CSV table of C-alpha atoms and ligand atoms in Angstrom, one decimal:
chain,number,residue,atom,x,y,z
A,228,LYS,CA,-5.1,5.8,14.3
A,229,PRO,CA,-6.1,9.5,14.1
A,230,VAL,CA,-2.9,11.1,15.4
A,231,SER,CA,0.0,8.9,16.1
A,232,ALA,CA,2.4,9.4,19.0
A,233,ALA,CA,5.1,9.3,16.4
A,234,MET,CA,4.1,12.5,14.6
A,235,MET,CA,2.9,14.6,17.6
A,236,ALA,CA,6.2,16.3,18.3
A,237,GLY,CA,6.9,19.4,16.2
A,238,ALA,CA,7.0,20.2,12.5
A,239,GLY,CA,6.5,16.7,11.2
A,240,ARG,CA,9.8,15.4,12.5
A,241,LEU,CA,9.5,11.8,13.6
A,242,SER,CA,9.3,11.4,17.3
A,243,PHE,CA,10.6,8.3,19.1
A,244,THR,CA,8.8,9.0,22.3
A,245,ASN,CA,6.2,6.5,23.4
A,246,ILE,CA,6.1,4.7,20.2
A,247,THR,CA,5.9,1.0,19.0
A,248,ALA,CA,8.2,0.2,16.2
A,249,LEU,CA,8.8,-2.7,13.8
A,250,ALA,CA,12.5,-3.6,14.3
A,251,PRO,CA,14.9,-3.8,11.4
A,252,MET,CA,15.1,-7.3,10.0
A,253,VAL,CA,17.2,-8.5,7.0
A,254,ARG,CA,14.9,-9.9,4.3
A,255,VAL,CA,11.8,-9.5,6.5
A,256,GLY,CA,11.6,-5.7,6.7
A,257,THR,CA,10.8,-5.0,3.1
A,258,LEU,CA,8.0,-2.8,1.9
A,259,PRO,CA,5.0,-5.3,2.3
A,260,MET,CA,5.9,-6.1,5.9
A,261,ARG,CA,6.4,-2.5,6.8
A,262,LEU,CA,3.0,-1.4,5.4
A,263,LEU,CA,1.4,-4.3,7.1
A,264,ALA,CA,2.9,-3.3,10.5
A,265,LEU,CA,1.7,0.2,9.9
A,266,GLU,CA,-1.8,-0.9,9.0
A,267,TYR,CA,-1.9,-3.0,12.2
A,268,GLY,CA,-0.8,0.0,14.4
A,269,ALA,CA,3.0,0.2,14.5
A,270,ASP,CA,4.0,3.9,14.8
A,271,VAL,CA,7.5,3.5,13.2
A,272,VAL,CA,8.9,1.0,10.8
A,273,TYR,CA,12.6,0.2,10.2
A,274,CYS,CA,13.8,-1.2,6.9
A,275,GLU,CA,16.1,-4.2,6.7
A,276,GLU,CA,19.8,-3.3,7.2
A,277,LEU,CA,21.2,-2.0,3.9
A,278,ILE,CA,25.0,-1.9,3.5
A,279,ASP,CA,26.5,1.5,2.8
A,280,ILE,CA,28.8,0.2,0.0
A,281,LYS,CA,26.0,-1.3,-1.9
A,282,MET,CA,23.6,1.6,-1.4
A,283,ALA,CA,26.2,4.2,-2.4
A,284,GLN,CA,26.1,2.6,-5.9
A,285,CYS,CA,22.3,2.9,-6.3
A,286,HIS,CA,20.4,5.4,-8.2
A,287,ARG,CA,16.9,6.8,-7.3
A,288,VAL,CA,14.2,5.8,-9.6
A,289,VAL,CA,10.5,6.9,-9.4
A,290,ASN,CA,8.3,4.1,-10.5
A,291,GLU,CA,5.0,5.7,-11.4
A,292,VAL,CA,3.2,2.5,-12.2
A,293,LEU,CA,3.7,1.1,-8.7
A,294,ASP,CA,3.8,4.5,-7.1
A,295,VAL,CA,7.0,3.8,-5.3
A,296,VAL,CA,10.6,5.2,-5.1
A,297,ASP,CA,13.3,2.6,-5.8
A,298,PHE,CA,16.9,2.6,-5.1
A,299,VAL,CA,18.3,0.4,-7.8
A,300,ALA,CA,21.8,-1.1,-8.0
A,301,PRO,CA,23.9,-1.2,-11.1
A,302,ASP,CA,22.8,-4.8,-11.8
A,303,ASP,CA,19.1,-3.5,-11.8
A,304,ARG,CA,18.3,-5.0,-8.4
A,305,VAL,CA,16.0,-3.0,-6.3
A,306,MET,CA,17.8,-2.6,-3.0
A,307,PHE,CA,15.3,-0.4,-1.3
A,308,ARG,CA,11.7,0.3,-2.3
A,309,THR,CA,9.5,2.8,-0.4
A,310,CYS,CA,6.2,4.7,-1.0
A,311,GLU,CA,4.3,7.8,0.2
A,312,ARG,CA,2.3,5.8,2.8
A,313,GLU,CA,5.3,5.2,5.0
A,314,LYS,CA,7.3,8.3,4.1
A,315,ASP,CA,6.7,9.8,7.6
A,316,ARG,CA,7.3,6.7,9.5
A,317,VAL,CA,10.1,4.7,7.8
A,318,VAL,CA,13.5,4.6,9.3
A,319,PHE,CA,16.3,3.7,7.0
A,320,GLN,CA,18.8,1.4,8.7
A,321,MET,CA,22.3,1.1,7.3
A,322,GLY,CA,25.3,-1.0,8.0
A,323,THR,CA,28.4,1.2,7.9
A,324,ALA,CA,31.9,1.6,9.4
A,325,ASP,CA,32.7,4.8,7.5
A,326,PRO,CA,31.4,8.3,8.3
A,327,ASP,CA,31.9,9.7,4.8
A,328,ARG,CA,30.2,6.8,3.1
A,329,ALA,CA,27.4,6.8,5.7
A,330,LEU,CA,26.7,10.4,4.9
A,331,ILE,CA,26.6,9.8,1.2
A,332,VAL,CA,24.0,7.1,1.6
A,333,ALA,CA,22.0,9.1,4.2
A,334,ARG,CA,21.8,12.0,1.7
A,335,LEU,CA,20.8,9.8,-1.1
A,336,VAL,CA,17.7,8.6,0.8
A,337,GLU,CA,17.1,11.6,3.0
A,338,LYS,CA,14.1,13.0,1.1
A,339,ASP,CA,12.3,9.7,1.0
A,340,VAL,CA,12.5,8.5,4.6
A,341,ALA,CA,11.7,9.8,8.1
A,342,ALA,CA,15.0,9.0,9.9
A,343,ILE,CA,18.4,7.3,9.5
A,344,ASP,CA,19.5,4.5,11.8
A,345,VAL,CA,23.0,3.0,12.2
A,346,ASN,CA,23.2,-0.8,13.0
A,347,MET,CA,25.6,-1.3,15.9
A,348,GLY,CA,24.4,-4.6,17.1
A,349,CYS,CA,24.6,-7.2,14.3
A,350,PRO,CA,27.0,-10.0,15.5
A,351,LYS,CA,27.1,-11.8,12.2
A,352,GLU,CA,30.5,-12.2,10.6
A,353,TYR,CA,29.5,-10.5,7.3
A,354,SER,CA,28.8,-7.3,9.3
A,355,THR,CA,31.6,-7.4,12.0
A,356,LYS,CA,34.4,-8.3,9.6
A,357,GLY,CA,34.0,-5.0,7.8
A,358,GLY,CA,34.0,-3.2,11.2
A,359,MET,CA,30.2,-2.8,10.9
A,360,GLY,CA,27.4,-3.8,13.3
A,361,ALA,CA,28.5,-5.0,16.7
A,362,ALA,CA,32.1,-4.4,15.8
A,363,LEU,CA,31.4,-0.8,16.3
A,364,LEU,CA,30.6,-1.4,20.0
A,365,SER,CA,34.3,-1.8,20.7
A,366,ASP,CA,35.2,1.4,18.7
A,367,PRO,CA,33.3,4.3,20.4
A,368,ASP,CA,35.5,6.8,18.5
A,369,LYS,CA,34.2,5.5,15.3
A,370,ILE,CA,30.6,5.4,16.6
A,371,GLU,CA,31.0,9.1,17.5
A,372,ALA,CA,32.5,10.0,14.1
A,373,ILE,CA,29.7,8.3,12.2
A,374,LEU,CA,26.9,9.7,14.3
A,375,LYS,CA,28.2,13.3,14.4
A,376,LYS,CA,28.8,13.3,10.7
A,377,LEU,CA,25.2,12.1,10.1
A,378,VAL,CA,23.6,14.4,12.7
A,379,THR,CA,25.2,17.5,11.2
A,380,GLY,CA,24.9,16.3,7.6
A,381,VAL,CA,21.2,15.5,7.2
A,382,SER,CA,18.0,17.3,8.2
A,383,ILE,CA,16.1,14.3,9.5
A,384,PRO,CA,16.5,12.5,12.9
A,385,VAL,CA,19.4,10.1,13.3
A,386,THR,CA,19.3,7.1,15.6
A,387,CYS,CA,21.3,4.0,16.4
A,388,LYS,CA,20.6,0.5,17.5
A,389,ILE,CA,23.0,-1.1,19.9
A,390,ARG,CA,23.5,-4.2,22.1
A,391,ILE,CA,24.6,-4.0,25.7
A,392,LEU,CA,28.3,-4.2,26.8
A,393,PRO,CA,29.6,-6.6,29.5
A,394,SER,CA,29.0,-4.2,32.5
A,395,LEU,CA,26.2,-1.8,33.3
A,396,GLU,CA,28.7,1.0,33.7
A,397,GLU,CA,30.3,0.5,30.3
A,398,THR,CA,26.8,0.4,28.7
A,399,VAL,CA,25.6,3.5,30.4
A,400,SER,CA,28.8,5.4,29.5
A,401,LEU,CA,28.6,4.4,25.9
A,402,VAL,CA,25.0,5.5,25.6
A,403,ARG,CA,25.9,8.8,27.3
A,404,ARG,CA,28.6,9.3,24.7
A,405,ILE,CA,26.1,8.4,21.9
A,406,GLU,CA,23.6,10.9,23.3
A,407,LYS,CA,26.1,13.7,23.1
A,408,THR,CA,26.5,13.2,19.3
A,409,GLY,CA,23.0,14.7,19.0
A,410,VAL,CA,21.0,11.5,18.0
A,411,THR,CA,17.3,11.6,18.5
A,412,ALA,CA,16.9,8.2,20.1
A,413,VAL,CA,18.7,4.9,20.8
A,414,ALA,CA,17.4,1.5,20.5
A,415,ILE,CA,18.9,-1.1,22.8
A,416,HIS,CA,18.7,-4.8,22.2
A,417,GLY,CA,19.3,-6.0,25.8
A,418,ARG,CA,21.8,-8.8,25.0
A,419,LEU,CA,25.5,-9.0,24.7
A,420,LYS,CA,26.9,-9.4,21.2
A,421,GLU,CA,27.9,-13.0,22.2
A,422,GLU,CA,24.4,-13.9,23.4
A,423,ARG,CA,21.9,-15.6,21.1
A,424,PRO,CA,18.3,-14.5,20.7
A,425,ARG,CA,17.1,-17.3,22.9
A,426,HIS,CA,19.1,-16.2,25.9
A,427,PRO,CA,17.3,-14.2,28.6
A,428,LEU,CA,17.1,-10.5,28.1
A,429,HIS,CA,18.9,-8.0,30.5
A,430,CYS,CA,16.0,-5.7,31.2
A,431,ASP,CA,18.0,-4.2,34.1
A,432,TYR,CA,20.6,-2.8,31.5
A,433,ILE,CA,18.0,-1.2,29.4
A,434,GLN,CA,16.4,0.3,32.6
A,435,ALA,CA,19.7,1.7,33.8
A,436,VAL,CA,20.4,3.4,30.4
A,437,ALA,CA,16.8,4.8,30.3
A,438,ARG,CA,17.4,6.4,33.7
A,439,ALA,CA,20.8,7.8,32.7
A,440,VAL,CA,20.0,9.6,29.5
A,441,SER,CA,17.3,12.0,28.4
A,442,ILE,CA,16.8,10.9,24.8
A,443,PRO,CA,14.1,8.3,24.2
A,444,VAL,CA,15.4,4.8,24.7
A,445,ILE,CA,13.7,2.1,22.6
A,446,ALA,CA,13.6,-1.3,24.3
A,447,ASN,CA,14.2,-4.3,22.2
A,448,GLY,CA,14.8,-8.1,22.5
A,449,GLY,CA,11.5,-9.1,24.3
A,450,SER,CA,9.9,-11.2,21.6
A,451,LEU,CA,10.6,-14.7,22.8
A,452,ASP,CA,9.3,-14.6,26.3
A,453,LEU,CA,8.2,-11.1,27.3
A,454,VAL,CA,6.1,-9.8,24.4
A,455,LYS,CA,3.6,-12.3,23.0
A,456,THR,CA,0.5,-10.0,22.9
A,457,ASN,CA,-0.3,-6.4,22.3
A,458,ALA,CA,-0.8,-5.9,26.0
A,459,ASP,CA,2.7,-7.2,26.7
A,460,ILE,CA,4.2,-4.3,24.8
A,461,GLU,CA,3.2,-1.9,27.6
A,462,GLU,CA,4.4,-4.3,30.2
A,463,PHE,CA,7.7,-4.6,28.5
A,464,ARG,CA,8.0,-0.8,28.2
A,465,LYS,CA,7.3,-0.6,32.0
A,466,ALA,CA,9.7,-3.4,32.9
A,467,THR,CA,12.6,-1.7,31.0
A,468,GLY,CA,11.6,1.9,32.0
A,469,ALA,CA,12.1,2.7,28.3
A,470,SER,CA,10.2,5.3,26.3
A,471,SER,CA,9.4,3.0,23.5
A,472,VAL,CA,9.4,-0.6,22.4
A,473,MET,CA,10.7,-2.2,19.2
A,474,LEU,CA,9.6,-5.7,18.1
A,475,ALA,CA,11.3,-8.0,15.6
A,476,ARG,CA,10.4,-11.7,15.9
A,477,ALA,CA,6.9,-11.2,17.5
A,478,ALA,CA,6.1,-9.0,14.5
A,479,MET,CA,7.6,-11.3,12.0
A,480,TRP,CA,5.6,-14.3,13.3
A,481,ASN,CA,2.3,-12.4,13.5
A,482,ALA,CA,2.3,-8.7,12.7
A,483,SER,CA,-1.1,-8.2,14.3
A,484,VAL,CA,0.8,-8.1,17.6
A,485,PHE,CA,0.7,-4.3,16.8
A,486,CYS,CA,-3.2,-4.4,16.8
A,487,ASN,CA,-4.6,-3.0,20.0
A,488,THR,CA,-7.9,-4.5,19.2
A,489,GLY,CA,-6.5,-8.1,19.6
A,490,PRO,CA,-4.6,-10.5,17.5
A,491,LEU,CA,-5.7,-11.7,14.0
A,492,PRO,CA,-5.5,-15.3,12.8
A,493,LEU,CA,-2.3,-16.1,11.0
A,494,GLU,CA,-4.3,-16.9,7.8
A,495,ARG,CA,-5.7,-13.4,7.7
A,496,VAL,CA,-2.3,-11.9,8.4
A,497,MET,CA,-0.7,-13.8,5.5
A,498,GLU,CA,-3.5,-12.7,3.3
A,499,ASP,CA,-3.1,-9.0,4.2
A,500,TYR,CA,0.6,-9.4,3.7
A,501,LEU,CA,0.2,-10.9,0.3
A,502,LYS,CA,-2.1,-8.1,-0.9
A,503,TYR,CA,0.7,-5.6,-0.3
A,504,ALA,CA,3.3,-8.0,-1.8
A,505,PHE,CA,1.2,-8.3,-5.1
A,506,GLN,CA,0.3,-4.6,-5.1
A,507,TYR,CA,3.9,-3.5,-4.8
A,508,ASN,CA,5.3,-6.3,-7.0
A,509,ASN,CA,7.5,-7.7,-4.2
A,510,HIS,CA,10.1,-10.2,-5.4
A,511,VAL,CA,8.7,-13.6,-5.2
A,512,PHE,CA,11.6,-15.1,-3.2
A,513,ASN,CA,11.3,-12.4,-0.7
A,514,THR,CA,7.6,-12.9,-0.3
A,515,LYS,CA,8.1,-16.7,0.1
A,516,TYR,CA,10.8,-16.1,2.7
A,517,CYS,CA,8.5,-13.9,4.8
A,518,LEU,CA,5.5,-16.3,4.6
A,519,CYS,CA,7.7,-19.1,5.6
A,520,GLN,CA,8.9,-17.2,8.7
A,521,MET,CA,5.2,-16.6,9.5
A,522,LEU,CA,4.4,-20.3,9.1
A,523,ARG,CA,7.1,-21.3,11.5
A,524,ASP,CA,6.6,-24.9,12.5
A,525,LYS,CA,3.7,-25.2,9.9
A,526,VAL,CA,6.1,-24.8,7.1
A,527,GLU,CA,5.9,-28.5,6.3
A,528,SER,CA,2.1,-28.4,6.2
A,529,PRO,CA,0.3,-28.8,2.8
A,530,LEU,CA,0.1,-25.0,2.4
A,531,GLY,CA,3.7,-24.6,3.4
A,532,LYS,CA,4.8,-27.2,0.8
A,533,GLN,CA,2.7,-25.5,-1.9
A,534,LEU,CA,4.3,-22.2,-1.0
A,535,GLN,CA,7.8,-23.6,-1.1
A,536,ALA,CA,7.1,-25.1,-4.6
A,537,ALA,CA,5.8,-21.7,-5.9
A,538,GLN,CA,8.2,-19.9,-8.3
A,539,THR,CA,6.0,-16.9,-9.2
A,540,ASN,CA,3.7,-14.6,-7.4
A,541,ALA,CA,0.8,-16.2,-9.5
A,542,GLU,CA,1.7,-19.6,-8.0
A,543,ILE,CA,1.7,-18.1,-4.5
A,544,SER,CA,-1.7,-16.5,-5.1
A,545,GLU,CA,-3.0,-20.0,-6.0
A,546,ALA,CA,-1.6,-21.6,-2.9
A,547,TYR,CA,-3.5,-19.0,-0.9
A,548,GLY,CA,-6.8,-19.0,-3.0
A,549,LEU,CA,-6.0,-15.3,-3.9
A,550,GLN,CA,-5.9,-15.8,-7.7
A,551,GLU,CA,-8.7,-13.3,-8.3
A,552,PHE,CA,-7.1,-10.6,-6.2
A,553,TYR,CA,-3.8,-11.2,-7.9
A,554,GLN,CA,-5.3,-11.0,-11.4
A,555,GLN,CA,-7.1,-7.8,-10.5
A,556,THR,CA,-4.0,-6.2,-9.2
A,557,GLN,CA,-2.1,-7.2,-12.3
A,558,ASP,CA,-4.9,-5.8,-14.5
A,559,GLN,CA,-4.8,-2.5,-12.7
A,560,LEU,CA,-1.1,-2.2,-12.9
A,561,ARG,CA,-1.2,-3.0,-16.6
A,562,ALA,CA,-3.9,-0.5,-17.3
A,563,LYS,CA,-1.9,2.2,-15.4
A,564,ARG,CA,1.3,1.3,-17.4
A,565,ASP,CA,-0.7,1.7,-20.6
A,566,VAL,CA,-2.1,5.1,-19.6
A,567,LEU,CA,1.4,6.3,-18.6
A,568,GLN,CA,2.9,5.1,-21.8
A,569,SER,CA,0.2,7.0,-23.8
A,570,PHE,CA,1.5,10.2,-22.2
A,571,THR,CA,5.1,9.6,-22.9
A,572,GLN,CA,4.7,8.3,-26.5
A,573,PRO,CA,4.2,10.9,-29.3
B,706,LIG,C1,17.2,-9.3,13.0
B,706,LIG,N1,17.8,-8.3,13.7
B,706,LIG,C2,18.4,-7.3,13.0
B,706,LIG,N2,18.8,-6.2,13.7
B,706,LIG,C3,19.3,-5.0,13.0
B,706,LIG,O1,19.7,-4.1,13.7
B,706,LIG,N3,19.3,-5.0,11.7
B,706,LIG,C4,18.8,-6.1,10.9
B,706,LIG,O2,18.8,-6.0,9.7
B,706,LIG,C5,18.4,-7.3,11.6
B,706,LIG,N4,18.0,-8.3,10.9
B,706,LIG,C6,17.3,-9.4,11.6
B,706,LIG,C7,16.7,-10.3,10.8
B,706,LIG,C8,15.9,-11.3,11.5
B,706,LIG,C9,15.1,-12.3,10.7
B,706,LIG,C10,15.8,-11.3,12.9
B,706,LIG,C11,15.0,-12.3,13.6
B,706,LIG,C12,16.5,-10.3,13.6
B,706,LIG,C13,17.7,-8.2,15.2
B,706,LIG,C14,16.4,-7.7,15.6
B,706,LIG,O3,16.2,-6.4,15.1
B,706,LIG,C15,16.2,-7.6,17.1
B,706,LIG,O4,17.2,-6.8,17.6
B,706,LIG,C16,16.3,-9.0,17.7
B,706,LIG,O5,15.5,-10.0,17.0
B,706,LIG,C17,15.7,-9.0,19.2
B,706,LIG,O6,14.4,-8.4,19.2
B,706,LIG,P1,13.1,-9.4,19.3
B,706,LIG,O7,13.1,-10.4,18.2
B,706,LIG,O8,13.2,-10.1,20.6
B,706,LIG,O9,11.9,-8.5,19.2
């Protein structure tokens, strides 16, 4: 894409008007998937939800061999890996129930990401029991405190992602209140927190909110029956009256849904994904998880079984006939490590 809608507005500040985004997805939204979505045409990519308590313990490490910035936990686990290619497009989504801690984390990543998002829709117990995710929906004072703190405390855009409330009026008034905090945009998953992803989407709620506020509304929740192809994205945008569209499952199943030149076969998508996974040394279990999600009902096929048996990236590369590419990537990384070491050693 020559000039993306995402970067048109102003001095490099990420715009959420008329964009298509990769939704935040735990385990799925790691670096290889985000780069793949960008390559295929997504304007904005959200990382998986990262919990403020865990992130606050991380330190920032520049990895010159991989050309990435890592946020590393005390146990040496990489919680968040990002790179220059996505710097202007990546939204850091956090799970939080605490304004002060949210700001500490936002400041920690501020220079390396394009925007900060707060998850206010996750209905899972691990989120809600700490007052995070969808639990925030019943605590608008807390929502306001967190968002105001972030908006005034960081220099990049702040957004949030919510679900709808039981009535249209409540939903509209919540988003009006959210708008007043100064957030740049709001993503709305058009389902109640009790509803499951297979339940029909309430497009009318998204539409009512889009009419009521002036910040961009990002419509979400259409993957199962409304958005199957790239052309459906625009239909979904129109049906919801929203400014922008965010896709989770449709992108997880086949990220080429972002391609406006038509879909790519899954084999090709998995191969493109693996190239990023190898290049950025993605954790083997995470790579396997993402590929299994893509395979869906084919996960018990011969390829699926070989993938599930793989314990290393090398073994995954064999399952996909990508040994040569894998080896080349490893050789290049080794050569780069040697060069860098020769600079640092006397
Ligand atoms: C999600 N979803 C989600 N939402 C969020 O705000 N933060 C997250 O980390 C996650 N994690 C996550 C993982 C996986 C595997 C799925 C499928 C979903 C919800 C997601 O962003 C989205 O709101 C819903 O999936 C509805 O959108 P689609 O799938 O209909 O496009």
